[in-house]
PDB file of C-alpha atoms and ligand atoms in Angstrom:
ATOM      1  CA  MET T  28     -25.621 -55.552 -46.209  1.00 97.00           C
ATOM      2  CA  LYS T  29     -25.546 -59.636 -46.587  1.00 98.00           C
ATOM      3  CA  GLY T  30     -23.093 -61.628 -48.263  1.00 98.00           C
ATOM      4  CA  GLU T  31     -22.190 -65.611 -48.726  1.00 98.00           C
ATOM      5  CA  CYS T  32     -20.243 -67.717 -50.390  1.00 98.00           C
ATOM      6  CA  LEU T  33     -21.256 -70.242 -53.307  1.00 98.00           C
ATOM      7  CA  CYS T  34     -22.591 -72.970 -51.382  1.00 98.00           C
ATOM      8  CA  GLY T  35     -23.778 -70.344 -48.443  1.00 98.00           C
ATOM      9  CA  ASN T  36     -21.704 -72.115 -45.593  1.00 98.00           C
ATOM     10  CA  VAL T  37     -19.875 -68.671 -45.038  1.00 98.00           C
ATOM     11  CA  ARG T  38     -22.045 -66.062 -44.474  1.00 98.00           C
ATOM     12  CA  PHE T  39     -21.105 -62.380 -43.450  1.00 98.00           C
ATOM     13  CA  GLU T  40     -23.123 -59.051 -42.524  1.00 98.00           C
ATOM     14  CA  ILE T  41     -21.464 -55.210 -43.005  1.00 98.00           C
ATOM     15  CA  GLU T  42     -23.051 -52.772 -41.122  1.00 97.00           C
ATOM     16  CA  GLU T  43     -21.742 -49.631 -43.443  1.00 95.00           C
ATOM     17  CA  GLU T  44     -22.412 -48.428 -47.101  1.00 94.00           C
ATOM     18  CA  ILE T  45     -20.096 -50.379 -49.454  1.00 94.00           C
ATOM     19  CA  ARG T  46     -18.326 -47.963 -51.459  1.00 88.00           C
ATOM     20  CA  ASN T  47     -15.050 -47.741 -53.581  1.00 87.00           C
ATOM     21  CA  LEU T  48     -15.282 -50.713 -55.400  1.00 96.00           C
ATOM     22  CA  TYR T  49     -12.310 -51.538 -57.497  1.00 97.00           C
ATOM     23  CA  GLN T  50     -11.193 -54.272 -60.005  1.00 96.00           C
ATOM     24  CA  CYS T  51      -8.015 -55.864 -59.958  1.00 96.00           C
ATOM     25  CA  HIS T  52      -6.531 -57.306 -63.090  1.00 96.00           C
ATOM     26  CA  CYS T  53      -3.164 -58.641 -61.943  1.00 96.00           C
ATOM     27  CA  THR T  54      -1.847 -62.261 -62.284  1.00 96.00           C
ATOM     28  CA  LEU T  55      -2.564 -63.071 -58.977  1.00 96.00           C
ATOM     29  CA  CYS T  56      -6.258 -62.050 -58.730  1.00 95.00           C
ATOM     30  CA  ARG T  57      -6.781 -63.503 -62.167  1.00 95.00           C
ATOM     31  CA  LYS T  58      -5.583 -67.162 -60.635  1.00 95.00           C
ATOM     32  CA  ALA T  59      -7.520 -66.720 -57.346  1.00 94.00           C
ATOM     33  CA  THR T  60     -10.681 -66.131 -58.998  1.00 94.00           C
ATOM     34  CA  GLY T  61     -10.366 -67.689 -62.560  1.00 94.00           C
ATOM     35  CA  ALA T  62     -11.881 -64.464 -63.702  1.00 94.00           C
ATOM     36  CA  ALA T  63     -10.328 -61.435 -65.939  1.00 94.00           C
ATOM     37  CA  ALA T  64     -10.496 -59.254 -62.912  1.00 95.00           C
ATOM     38  CA  ASN T  65     -11.160 -59.688 -59.004  1.00 95.00           C
ATOM     39  CA  ALA T  66     -13.746 -56.929 -57.972  1.00 96.00           C
ATOM     40  CA  ALA T  67     -13.643 -56.121 -54.375  1.00 97.00           C
ATOM     41  CA  THR T  68     -13.941 -53.367 -51.453  1.00 96.00           C
ATOM     42  CA  PHE T  69     -12.929 -52.661 -48.257  1.00 95.00           C
ATOM     43  CA  VAL T  70     -14.918 -52.075 -44.954  1.00 96.00           C
ATOM     44  CA  GLN T  71     -13.904 -51.195 -41.428  1.00 96.00           C
ATOM     45  CA  GLY T  72     -13.463 -54.120 -39.340  1.00 96.00           C
ATOM     46  CA  THR T  73     -15.822 -52.737 -36.600  1.00 96.00           C
ATOM     47  CA  ALA T  74     -18.562 -52.766 -39.407  1.00 97.00           C
ATOM     48  CA  PHE T  75     -17.991 -56.349 -40.273  1.00 97.00           C
ATOM     49  CA  ARG T  76     -19.486 -59.484 -38.615  1.00 97.00           C
ATOM     50  CA  TRP T  77     -19.205 -63.372 -39.282  1.00 97.00           C
ATOM     51  CA  VAL T  78     -22.597 -64.954 -39.602  1.00 98.00           C
ATOM     52  CA  SER T  79     -21.512 -68.340 -40.067  1.00 98.00           C
ATOM     53  CA  GLY T  80     -18.887 -70.735 -41.619  1.00 97.00           C
ATOM     54  CA  GLU T  81     -15.755 -69.077 -40.342  1.00 96.00           C
ATOM     55  CA  SER T  82     -14.464 -72.457 -39.014  1.00 97.00           C
ATOM     56  CA  GLY T  83     -14.675 -73.839 -42.748  1.00 97.00           C
ATOM     57  CA  ILE T  84     -12.565 -71.029 -44.304  1.00 98.00           C
ATOM     58  CA  LYS T  85      -8.917 -71.971 -45.651  1.00 97.00           C
ATOM     59  CA  SER T  86      -6.075 -69.593 -46.220  1.00 96.00           C
ATOM     60  CA  TYR T  87      -3.452 -69.829 -48.721  1.00 96.00           C
ATOM     61  CA  LYS T  88      -0.248 -67.549 -48.691  1.00 94.00           C
ATOM     62  CA  LYS T  89       2.009 -66.730 -51.314  1.00 95.00           C
ATOM     63  CA  PRO T  90       5.736 -66.159 -49.885  1.00 95.00           C
ATOM     64  CA  SER T  91       5.148 -62.738 -50.959  1.00 93.00           C
ATOM     65  CA  GLY T  92       2.377 -62.287 -48.860  1.00 89.00           C
ATOM     66  CA  PHE T  93      -0.282 -62.270 -51.381  1.00 91.00           C
ATOM     67  CA  ARG T  94      -3.182 -64.113 -49.457  1.00 92.00           C
ATOM     68  CA  SER T  95      -6.331 -65.806 -50.678  1.00 94.00           C
ATOM     69  CA  ASP T  96      -9.011 -67.090 -48.156  1.00 96.00           C
ATOM     70  CA  PHE T  97     -11.654 -69.386 -49.507  1.00 97.00           C
ATOM     71  CA  CYS T  98     -14.651 -71.346 -48.408  1.00 98.00           C
ATOM     72  CA  SER T  99     -13.258 -75.023 -48.082  1.00 98.00           C
ATOM     73  CA  GLU T 100     -16.617 -76.418 -49.293  1.00 98.00           C
ATOM     74  CA  CYS T 101     -17.191 -74.380 -52.454  1.00 98.00           C
ATOM     75  CA  GLY T 102     -14.124 -72.810 -53.202  1.00 97.00           C
ATOM     76  CA  SER T 103     -15.361 -69.150 -53.405  1.00 97.00           C
ATOM     77  CA  PRO T 104     -13.213 -66.398 -52.301  1.00 97.00           C
ATOM     78  CA  VAL T 105     -14.145 -65.013 -48.893  1.00 98.00           C
ATOM     79  CA  PRO T 106     -13.507 -61.823 -46.849  1.00 97.00           C
ATOM     80  CA  ASN T 107     -10.120 -61.594 -45.297  1.00 95.00           C
ATOM     81  CA  SER T 108      -8.726 -59.212 -42.507  1.00 91.00           C
ATOM     82  CA  LEU T 109      -6.047 -57.041 -43.436  1.00 84.00           C
ATOM     83  CA  ARG T 110      -3.392 -57.344 -40.476  1.00 76.00           C
ATOM     84  CA  ASP T 111      -2.790 -53.987 -38.892  1.00 80.00           C
ATOM     85  CA  SER T 112      -4.918 -51.930 -41.095  1.00 88.00           C
ATOM     86  CA  GLY T 113      -8.232 -52.374 -39.252  1.00 93.00           C
ATOM     87  CA  MET T 114      -9.635 -53.263 -42.556  1.00 95.00           C
ATOM     88  CA  VAL T 115     -11.646 -56.073 -44.143  1.00 97.00           C
ATOM     89  CA  TRP T 116     -11.195 -57.031 -47.636  1.00 96.00           C
ATOM     90  CA  ILE T 117     -14.518 -57.961 -49.322  1.00 97.00           C
ATOM     91  CA  PRO T 118     -15.000 -59.898 -52.613  1.00 97.00           C
ATOM     92  CA  ALA T 119     -17.801 -58.026 -54.274  1.00 97.00           C
ATOM     93  CA  GLY T 120     -19.300 -61.030 -56.062  1.00 97.00           C
ATOM     94  CA  LEU T 121     -20.449 -62.431 -52.628  1.00 98.00           C
ATOM     95  CA  LEU T 122     -22.552 -59.327 -51.696  1.00 98.00           C
ATOM     96  CA  ASP T 123     -26.316 -60.392 -51.982  1.00 97.00           C
ATOM     97  CA  GLU T 124     -27.981 -57.121 -51.873  1.00 95.00           C
ATOM     98  CA  PRO T 125     -27.880 -53.913 -54.287  1.00 94.00           C
ATOM     99  CA  VAL T 126     -24.898 -51.773 -54.016  1.00 94.00           C
ATOM    100  CA  ALA T 127     -25.331 -48.221 -54.590  1.00 91.00           C
ATOM    101  CA  SER T 128     -21.726 -47.533 -55.941  1.00 92.00           C
ATOM    102  CA  LYS T 129     -19.929 -49.160 -58.740  1.00 94.00           C
ATOM    103  CA  VAL T 130     -16.416 -49.880 -59.574  1.00 95.00           C
ATOM    104  CA  SER T 131     -14.530 -46.747 -59.812  1.00 95.00           C
ATOM    105  CA  VAL T 132     -11.032 -47.824 -60.136  1.00 96.00           C
ATOM    106  CA  HIS T 133      -9.485 -50.632 -62.251  1.00 96.00           C
ATOM    107  CA  LEU T 134      -5.751 -51.845 -60.849  1.00 97.00           C
ATOM    108  CA  HIS T 135      -3.050 -53.371 -62.669  1.00 96.00           C
ATOM    109  CA  THR T 136      -4.371 -53.262 -65.930  1.00 95.00           C
ATOM    110  CA  LYS T 137      -0.729 -53.380 -67.431  1.00 96.00           C
ATOM    111  CA  SER T 138      -1.284 -57.215 -66.450  1.00 95.00           C
ATOM    112  CA  ALA T 139      -4.806 -57.652 -67.893  1.00 95.00           C
ATOM    113  CA  ALA T 140      -4.969 -61.041 -69.547  1.00 95.00           C
ATOM    114  CA  THR T 141      -4.678 -60.683 -73.588  1.00 94.00           C
ATOM    115  CA  TRP T 142      -8.091 -62.041 -74.064  1.00 93.00           C
ATOM    116  CA  GLU T 143      -9.779 -59.424 -71.737  1.00 92.00           C
ATOM    117  CA  GLN T 144     -11.600 -56.520 -73.610  1.00 87.00           C
ATOM    118  CA  ALA T 145     -14.038 -53.707 -72.722  1.00 83.00           C
ATOM    119  CA  SER T 146     -17.739 -55.677 -72.189  1.00 78.00           C
ATOM    120  CA  THR T 147     -19.153 -52.797 -74.307  1.00 81.00           C
ATOM    121  CA  GLU T 148     -17.251 -54.449 -77.685  1.00 86.00           C
ATOM    122  CA  CYS T 149     -18.677 -57.885 -76.721  1.00 89.00           C
ATOM    123  CA  VAL T 150     -22.099 -59.360 -77.738  1.00 90.00           C
ATOM    124  CA  ARG T 151     -24.166 -58.940 -74.136  1.00 89.00           C
ATOM    125  CA  LEU T 152     -27.084 -61.320 -73.493  1.00 91.00           C
ATOM    126  CA  ASP T 153     -29.859 -60.762 -70.950  1.00 93.00           C
ATOM    127  CA  GLY T 154     -29.564 -64.365 -69.709  1.00 94.00           C
ATOM    128  CA  GLY T 155     -27.454 -67.418 -70.708  1.00 93.00           C
ATOM    129  CA  PRO T 156     -27.374 -68.791 -74.289  1.00 92.00           C
ATOM    130  CA  ALA T 157     -30.419 -71.170 -75.244  1.00 91.00           C
ATOM    131  CA  SER T 158     -27.756 -73.933 -75.699  1.00 92.00           C
ATOM    132  CA  LEU T 159     -23.734 -74.600 -75.967  1.00 92.00           C
ATOM    133  CA  ASP T 160     -24.261 -74.616 -79.874  1.00 92.00           C
ATOM    134  CA  SER T 161     -25.853 -71.265 -79.777  1.00 91.00           C
ATOM    135  CA  LEU T 162     -23.186 -69.945 -77.665  1.00 91.00           C
ATOM    136  CA  ASN T 163     -20.506 -71.336 -79.795  1.00 91.00           C
ATOM    137  CA  LYS T 164     -22.343 -69.694 -83.033  1.00 90.00           C
ATOM    138  CA  LEU T 165     -21.922 -66.169 -80.999  1.00 88.00           C
ATOM    139  CA  LEU T 166     -18.118 -66.639 -80.497  1.00 84.00           C
TER     140      LEU T 166
HETATM  141 ZN1   ZN H 209     -18.939 -71.891 -49.756  1.00 65.25          ZN
HETATM  142 ZN1   ZN H 210      -4.790 -58.186 -57.804  1.00 65.25          ZN
END
């Protein structure tokens, strides 16, 4: 499994099947991603390999220990090693190949943004809107 950040500077490979994807809806994950929830998984450190861009990774840490590693060029969240666990945290959005499993757990749903709702209750388009105007008509 290959993955890379938005600009492609940070690339990595995983030599094991991706499973146990989760989405975290906590306020920290929301800030770190700008999205409703942070979709991620964990893999064994022995199955993870940086391909490029490791030197361009910056790390931000809260006093509480919450850590966000990101590409210094494009700002994408990137994998980070979880100290002492032997595991590597992987932001699912960076994966570039089809993943056999799906998100199976949602965490911190009590902290979910008030504007979040199940995607089945929203208008769903196969692609982007034809224009900003047509998007506004759907909202
Ligand atoms: Zn990047
Ligand atoms: Zn979280």
